Amino acid sequence: MSTPVILEDLQAAFPGWCIWRSSAGRIWATRNDRRLSQREIDHGLSQTTDADDIAQLAEQLKEQEAAEQAL
């Protein structure tokens, strides 16, 4: 997958996440309709994550997907 460059691309690439830009300019993502178990958290999954820019957040979400698949 190429790196998304706008929020709409990022949302389309990661439909399991709600993605938005804060008033401070950071990009945030939180999981849709699912709370993580303690086991998932212990294995490095995050309920919510943030980054300075779209490319950084895309990388974090790719890492979250990989960690989830590794469980």
Coordinates of C-alpha atoms in Angstrom, one line a residue:
M1 CA 0.0 0.0 0.0
S2 CA 1.3 3.5 -0.8
T3 CA 1.4 6.0 2.0
P4 CA -1.8 8.0 2.3
V5 CA -1.4 11.7 1.8
I6 CA -4.8 13.2 2.9
L7 CA -7.1 12.3 5.8
E8 CA -9.7 10.8 3.4
D9 CA -7.1 8.4 2.0
L10 CA -6.0 7.4 5.5
Q11 CA -9.6 6.7 6.5
A12 CA -10.1 4.6 3.4
A13 CA -7.0 2.6 4.0
F14 CA -7.8 2.0 7.6
P15 CA -11.6 1.6 7.9
G16 CA -11.5 0.1 11.4
W17 CA -10.3 3.4 12.8
C18 CA -11.9 6.8 13.3
I19 CA -9.3 9.4 12.2
W20 CA -9.3 13.2 12.8
R21 CA -7.0 16.2 13.1
S22 CA -7.1 18.0 16.5
S23 CA -7.2 21.7 16.9
A24 CA -3.5 21.5 17.8
G25 CA -2.8 20.0 14.4
R26 CA -2.0 16.5 15.5
I27 CA -3.5 13.5 13.6
W28 CA -5.4 11.0 15.9
A29 CA -6.9 7.6 15.3
T30 CA -9.1 5.5 17.6
R31 CA -10.5 2.1 17.0
N32 CA -14.1 1.9 15.8
D33 CA -16.7 -0.1 17.8
R34 CA -14.2 -2.3 19.6
R35 CA -12.5 -2.2 23.0
L36 CA -9.2 -4.0 23.3
S37 CA -8.7 -6.7 25.8
Q38 CA -5.9 -6.5 28.3
R39 CA -4.1 -9.3 26.4
E40 CA -4.2 -7.2 23.3
I41 CA -2.9 -4.2 25.1
D42 CA -0.1 -6.3 26.7
H43 CA 0.9 -7.3 23.2
G44 CA 1.3 -3.7 22.0
L45 CA -2.0 -2.9 20.6
S46 CA -3.4 0.7 21.2
Q47 CA -7.0 1.8 21.5
T48 CA -6.0 5.3 20.3
T49 CA -2.8 6.7 18.7
D50 CA -1.6 10.0 17.4
A51 CA 1.2 11.4 15.2
D52 CA 2.6 14.7 13.9
D53 CA 1.5 14.0 10.3
I54 CA -0.4 11.6 8.1
A55 CA 2.6 9.5 7.0
Q56 CA 3.6 8.9 10.6
L57 CA 0.1 7.9 11.6
A58 CA -0.2 5.6 8.5
E59 CA 3.0 3.8 9.7
Q60 CA 1.7 3.4 13.2
L61 CA -1.6 2.0 11.9
K62 CA 0.3 -0.5 9.7
E63 CA 2.2 -1.5 12.8
Q64 CA -1.0 -1.9 14.7
E65 CA -2.4 -4.2 12.0
A66 CA 0.7 -6.3 11.9
A67 CA 0.7 -6.7 15.7
E68 CA -3.0 -7.6 15.6
Q69 CA -2.4 -10.3 13.0
A70 CA 0.6 -11.6 15.0
L71 CA -1.8 -12.4 17.9

